[in-house]
Short mmCIF file of C-alpha atoms in Angstrom, two decimals:
data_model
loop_
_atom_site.label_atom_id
_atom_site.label_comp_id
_atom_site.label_asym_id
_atom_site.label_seq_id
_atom_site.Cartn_x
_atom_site.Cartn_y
_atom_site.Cartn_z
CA UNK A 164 32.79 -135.06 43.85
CA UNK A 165 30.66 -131.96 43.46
CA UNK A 166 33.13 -129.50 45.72
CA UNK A 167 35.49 -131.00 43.18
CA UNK A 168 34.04 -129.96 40.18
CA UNK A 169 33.22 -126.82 41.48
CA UNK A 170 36.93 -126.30 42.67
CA UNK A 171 37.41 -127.13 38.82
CA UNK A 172 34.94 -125.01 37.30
CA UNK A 173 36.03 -121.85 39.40
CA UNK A 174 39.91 -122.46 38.51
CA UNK A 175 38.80 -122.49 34.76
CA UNK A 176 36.85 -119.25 35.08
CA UNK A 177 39.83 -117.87 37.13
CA UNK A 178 42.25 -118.86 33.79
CA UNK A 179 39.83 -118.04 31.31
CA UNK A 180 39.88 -114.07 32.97
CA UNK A 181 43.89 -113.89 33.40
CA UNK A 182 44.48 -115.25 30.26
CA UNK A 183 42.98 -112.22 28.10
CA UNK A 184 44.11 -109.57 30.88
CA UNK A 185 47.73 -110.77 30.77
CA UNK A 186 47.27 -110.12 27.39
CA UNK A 187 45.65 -106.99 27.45
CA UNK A 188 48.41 -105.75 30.04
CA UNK A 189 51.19 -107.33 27.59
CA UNK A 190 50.17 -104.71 24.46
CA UNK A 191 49.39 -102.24 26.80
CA UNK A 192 53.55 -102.34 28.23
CA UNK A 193 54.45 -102.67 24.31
CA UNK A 194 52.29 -99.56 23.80
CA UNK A 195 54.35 -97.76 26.31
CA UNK A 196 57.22 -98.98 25.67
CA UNK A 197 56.58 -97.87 21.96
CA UNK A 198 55.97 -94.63 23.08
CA UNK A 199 58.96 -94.29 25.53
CA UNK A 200 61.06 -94.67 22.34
CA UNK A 201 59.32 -92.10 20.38
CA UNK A 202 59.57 -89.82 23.65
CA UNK A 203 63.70 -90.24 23.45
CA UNK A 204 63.71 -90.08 19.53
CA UNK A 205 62.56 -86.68 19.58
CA UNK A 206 63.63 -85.50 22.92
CA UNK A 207 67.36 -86.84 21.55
CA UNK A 208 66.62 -83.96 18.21
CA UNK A 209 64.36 -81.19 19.89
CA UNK A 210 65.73 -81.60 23.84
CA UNK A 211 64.30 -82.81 26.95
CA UNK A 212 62.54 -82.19 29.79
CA UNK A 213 64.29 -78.47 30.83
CA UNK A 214 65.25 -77.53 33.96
CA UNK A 215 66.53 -73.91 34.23
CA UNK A 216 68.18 -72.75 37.25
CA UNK A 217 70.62 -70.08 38.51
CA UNK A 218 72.75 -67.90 38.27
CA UNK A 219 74.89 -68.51 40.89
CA UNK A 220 78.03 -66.68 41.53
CA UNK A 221 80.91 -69.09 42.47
CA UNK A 222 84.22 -67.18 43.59
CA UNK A 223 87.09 -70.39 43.80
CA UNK A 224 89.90 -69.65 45.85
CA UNK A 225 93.25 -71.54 46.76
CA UNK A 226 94.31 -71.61 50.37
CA UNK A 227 98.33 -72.46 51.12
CA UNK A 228 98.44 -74.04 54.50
CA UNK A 229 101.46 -75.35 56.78
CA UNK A 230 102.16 -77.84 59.15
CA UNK A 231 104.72 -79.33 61.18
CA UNK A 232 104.45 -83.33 60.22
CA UNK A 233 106.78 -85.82 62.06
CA UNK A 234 108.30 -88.32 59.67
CA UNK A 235 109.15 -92.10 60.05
CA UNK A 236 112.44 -91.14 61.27
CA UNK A 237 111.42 -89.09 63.99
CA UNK A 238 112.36 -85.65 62.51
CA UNK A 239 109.70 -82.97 61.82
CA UNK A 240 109.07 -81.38 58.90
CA UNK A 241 107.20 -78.42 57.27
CA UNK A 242 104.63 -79.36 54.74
CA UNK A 243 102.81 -76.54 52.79
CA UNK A 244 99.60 -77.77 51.80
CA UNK A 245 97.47 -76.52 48.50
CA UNK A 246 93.46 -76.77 48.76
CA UNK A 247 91.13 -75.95 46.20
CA UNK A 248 87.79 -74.28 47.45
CA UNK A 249 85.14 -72.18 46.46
CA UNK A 250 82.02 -69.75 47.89
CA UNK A 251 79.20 -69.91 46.29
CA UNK A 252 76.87 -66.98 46.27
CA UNK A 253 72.96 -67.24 45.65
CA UNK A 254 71.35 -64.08 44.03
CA UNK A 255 69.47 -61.42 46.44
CA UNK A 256 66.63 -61.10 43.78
CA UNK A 257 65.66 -63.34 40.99
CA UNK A 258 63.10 -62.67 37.60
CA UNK A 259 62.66 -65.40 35.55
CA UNK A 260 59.77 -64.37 33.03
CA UNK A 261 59.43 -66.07 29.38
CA UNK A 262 56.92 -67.43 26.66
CA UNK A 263 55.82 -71.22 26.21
CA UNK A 264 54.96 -72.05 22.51
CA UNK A 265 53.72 -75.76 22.40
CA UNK A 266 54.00 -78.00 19.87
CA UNK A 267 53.03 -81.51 18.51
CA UNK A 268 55.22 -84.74 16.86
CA UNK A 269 54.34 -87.55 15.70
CA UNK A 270 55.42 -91.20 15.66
CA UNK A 271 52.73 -93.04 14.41
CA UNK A 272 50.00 -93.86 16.71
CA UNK A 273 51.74 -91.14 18.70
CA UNK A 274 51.74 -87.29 19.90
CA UNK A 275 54.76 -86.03 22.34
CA UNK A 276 54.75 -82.82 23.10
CA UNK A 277 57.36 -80.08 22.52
CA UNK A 278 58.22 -76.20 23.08
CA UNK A 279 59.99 -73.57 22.22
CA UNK A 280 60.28 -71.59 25.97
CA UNK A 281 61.96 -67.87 24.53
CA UNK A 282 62.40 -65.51 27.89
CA UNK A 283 64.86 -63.98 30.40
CA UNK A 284 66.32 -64.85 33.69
CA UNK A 285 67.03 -61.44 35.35
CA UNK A 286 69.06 -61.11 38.58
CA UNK A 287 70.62 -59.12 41.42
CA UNK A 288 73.57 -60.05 43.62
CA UNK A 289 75.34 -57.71 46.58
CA UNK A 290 77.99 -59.70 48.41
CA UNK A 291 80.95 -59.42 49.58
CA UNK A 292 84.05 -61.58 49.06
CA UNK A 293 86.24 -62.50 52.30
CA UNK A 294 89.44 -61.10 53.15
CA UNK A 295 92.68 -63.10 53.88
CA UNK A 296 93.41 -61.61 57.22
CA UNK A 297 93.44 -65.02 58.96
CA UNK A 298 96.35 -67.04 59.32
CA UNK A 299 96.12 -68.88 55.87
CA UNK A 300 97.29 -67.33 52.31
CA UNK A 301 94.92 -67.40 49.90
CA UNK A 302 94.90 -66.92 46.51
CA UNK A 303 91.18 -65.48 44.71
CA UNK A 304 90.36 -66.63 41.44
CA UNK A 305 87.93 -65.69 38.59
CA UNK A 306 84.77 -65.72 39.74
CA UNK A 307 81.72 -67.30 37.40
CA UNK A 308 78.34 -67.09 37.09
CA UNK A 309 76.95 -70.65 36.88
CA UNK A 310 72.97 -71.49 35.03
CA UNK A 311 71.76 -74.69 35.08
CA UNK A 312 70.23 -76.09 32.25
CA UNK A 313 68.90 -79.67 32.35
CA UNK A 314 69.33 -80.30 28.04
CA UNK A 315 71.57 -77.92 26.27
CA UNK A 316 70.76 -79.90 23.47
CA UNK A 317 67.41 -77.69 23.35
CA UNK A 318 69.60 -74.64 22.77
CA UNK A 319 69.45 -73.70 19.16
CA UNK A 320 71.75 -70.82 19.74
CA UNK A 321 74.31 -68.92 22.03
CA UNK A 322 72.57 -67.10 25.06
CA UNK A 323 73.15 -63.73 25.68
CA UNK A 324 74.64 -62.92 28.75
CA UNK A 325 74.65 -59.30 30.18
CA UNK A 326 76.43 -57.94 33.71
CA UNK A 327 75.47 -54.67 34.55
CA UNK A 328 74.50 -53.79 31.02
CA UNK A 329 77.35 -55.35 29.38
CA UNK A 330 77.65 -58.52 27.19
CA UNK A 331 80.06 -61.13 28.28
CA UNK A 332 81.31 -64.33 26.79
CA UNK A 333 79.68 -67.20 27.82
CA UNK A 334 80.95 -70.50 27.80
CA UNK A 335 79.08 -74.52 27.78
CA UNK A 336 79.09 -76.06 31.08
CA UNK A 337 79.02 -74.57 34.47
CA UNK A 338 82.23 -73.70 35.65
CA UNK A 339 83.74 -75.96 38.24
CA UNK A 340 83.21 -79.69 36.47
CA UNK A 341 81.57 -80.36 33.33
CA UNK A 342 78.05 -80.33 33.68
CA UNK A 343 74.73 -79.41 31.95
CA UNK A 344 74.28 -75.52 31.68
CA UNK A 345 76.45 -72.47 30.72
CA UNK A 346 78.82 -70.32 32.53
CA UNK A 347 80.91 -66.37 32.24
CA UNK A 348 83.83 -65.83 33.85
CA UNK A 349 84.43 -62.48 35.79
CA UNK A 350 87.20 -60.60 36.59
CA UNK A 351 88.91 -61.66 39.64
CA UNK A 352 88.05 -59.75 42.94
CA UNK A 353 89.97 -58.35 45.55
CA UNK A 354 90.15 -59.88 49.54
CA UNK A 355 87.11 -58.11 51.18
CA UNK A 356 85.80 -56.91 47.85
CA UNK A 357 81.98 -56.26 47.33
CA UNK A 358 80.43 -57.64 44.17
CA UNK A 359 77.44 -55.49 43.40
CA UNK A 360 76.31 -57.26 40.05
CA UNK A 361 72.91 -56.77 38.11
CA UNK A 362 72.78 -60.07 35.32
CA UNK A 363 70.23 -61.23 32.90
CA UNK A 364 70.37 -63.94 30.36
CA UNK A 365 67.97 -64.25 27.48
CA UNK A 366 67.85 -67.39 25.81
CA UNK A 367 65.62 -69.88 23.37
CA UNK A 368 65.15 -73.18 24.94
CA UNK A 369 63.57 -76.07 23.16
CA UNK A 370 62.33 -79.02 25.45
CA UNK A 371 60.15 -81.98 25.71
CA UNK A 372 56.61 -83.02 27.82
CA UNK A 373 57.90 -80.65 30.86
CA UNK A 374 59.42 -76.99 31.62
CA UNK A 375 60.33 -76.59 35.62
CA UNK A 376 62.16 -73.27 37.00
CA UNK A 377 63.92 -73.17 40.11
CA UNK A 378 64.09 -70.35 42.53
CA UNK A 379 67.00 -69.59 43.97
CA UNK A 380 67.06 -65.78 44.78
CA UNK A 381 65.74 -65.11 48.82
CA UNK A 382 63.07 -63.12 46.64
CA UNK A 383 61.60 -65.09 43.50
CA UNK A 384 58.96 -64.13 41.20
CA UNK A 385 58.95 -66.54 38.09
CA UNK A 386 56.74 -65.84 35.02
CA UNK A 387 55.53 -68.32 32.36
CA UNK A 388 52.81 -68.01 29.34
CA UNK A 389 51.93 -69.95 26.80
CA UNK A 390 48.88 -70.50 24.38
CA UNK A 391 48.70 -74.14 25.96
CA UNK A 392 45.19 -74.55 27.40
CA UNK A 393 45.78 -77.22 29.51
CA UNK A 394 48.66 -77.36 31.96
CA UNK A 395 49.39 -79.23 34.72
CA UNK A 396 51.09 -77.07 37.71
CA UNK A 397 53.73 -79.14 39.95
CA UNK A 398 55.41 -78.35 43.21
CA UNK A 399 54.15 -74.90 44.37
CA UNK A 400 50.88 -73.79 43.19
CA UNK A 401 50.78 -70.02 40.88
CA UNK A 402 48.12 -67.46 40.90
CA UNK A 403 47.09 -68.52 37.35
CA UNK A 404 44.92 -67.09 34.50
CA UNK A 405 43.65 -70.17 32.51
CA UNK A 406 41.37 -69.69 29.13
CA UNK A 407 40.48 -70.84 25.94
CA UNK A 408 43.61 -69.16 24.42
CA UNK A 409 45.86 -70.27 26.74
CA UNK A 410 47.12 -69.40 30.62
CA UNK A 411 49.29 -67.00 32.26
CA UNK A 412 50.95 -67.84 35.76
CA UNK A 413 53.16 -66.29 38.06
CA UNK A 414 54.65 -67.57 41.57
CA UNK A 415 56.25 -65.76 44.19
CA UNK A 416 58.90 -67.58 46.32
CA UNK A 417 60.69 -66.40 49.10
CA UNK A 418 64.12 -68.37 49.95
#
């Protein structure tokens, strides 16, 4: 009777602490949830988290191939075949360098954080395209150069794009497929040309909670600022300069 009652009396303890956690845990999900709406409110007018990587340079090519292909009835025919391909070319050297200005919105009970990141990505290819001397035709197309950019939303206006010191056109998506960033077309090379190109885009990129750069270069150095005193460093650690007024970091990659 008495392992009974205590059987019963540690059950109703057991209940009587679930009860008001379950129910603490309950708002606390509804808080979240809350605030994962507010997070894709303003992300949906300001932008995302922002990615930014690139350039590469993509040269697509179209190779005409034949072969001898027997048929159902025994007789063999020549087929030319048509295949759409591409090289894709990663910058020698790569600068990204730019300015963080934070910000604050608010949804009621809550504060998402958002920036304006205003800089430069500054880089340096030397390659050289292959020539058609094999036993295949081929047929070069325009090159592009391809950025990545997680949210174009966040872009309030046209980048500029520059190729050895001269603007070029530059167009949404990146080149191949439809796909978040921004590409420039080129002037289609010669077989066994070299491509000796120094880019840089500058651009204003508005974003949400995050900012991540990605190196891509075999040499890297990638700059950020900002008045922010309190950041949070993923992936690769920076040498970093953190104060009152804000923090200055700088990483150096190699491919």
């Amino acid at each position: 009777m008495r392992l009974g009652f205590k059987f019963a009396m540690v059950l109703g303890l057991t209940l009587a602490i679930l009860v008001p956690l379950m129910m603490i845990r309950g708002v606390i999900q509804e808080r979240q949830g809350y605030r994962n709406e507010v997070v894709r409110d303003i992300a949906s007018n300001v932008g995302g988290r922002q990615v930014i990587g690139g350039p590469v340079l993509v040269v697509p090519f179209e190779e005409t191939e034949r072969a001898e292909v027997a048929g159902d009835d025994g007789i063999v025919r020549t087929v030319v075949r048509r295949k759409q391909r591409q090289w894709t070319f990663f910058p020698e050297t790569l600068l990204v360098d730019g300015e963080l200005k934070p910000d604050i919105r608010k949804r009621g009970l809550h504060q998402v954080r958002v920036y304006q990141w205003q800089g430069f990505a500054q880089a340096r290819f030397d390659v050289r395209i292959p020539d058609d001397s094999g036993a295949t035709a081929r047929r070069i197309g325009r090159p592009y150069l391809s950025y990545g950019i997680a949210d174009v939303r966040g872009l309030p206006d046209t980048p500029v794009l520059q190729v050895g010191g001269v603007r070029m056109a530059v167009a949404q998506g990146i080149g191949h497929a439809d796909g978040p960033g921004v590409h420039a077309r080129l002037d289609a090379p010669a077989p066994g040309a070299r491509l000796a190109l120094e880019t840089r885009l500058t651009m204003r990129l508005h974003g949400t909670e995050s900012f991540a750069m990605l190196p891509y270069a075999q040499d890297n150095e990638l700059r950020l600022r900002s008045s922010w005193p309190h950041p949070k460093f993923d992936g690769l650690s920076p040498r970093k300069d953190i104060g009152d007024d804000g923090f200055r970091a700088n990483w150096k990659i190699a491919s």
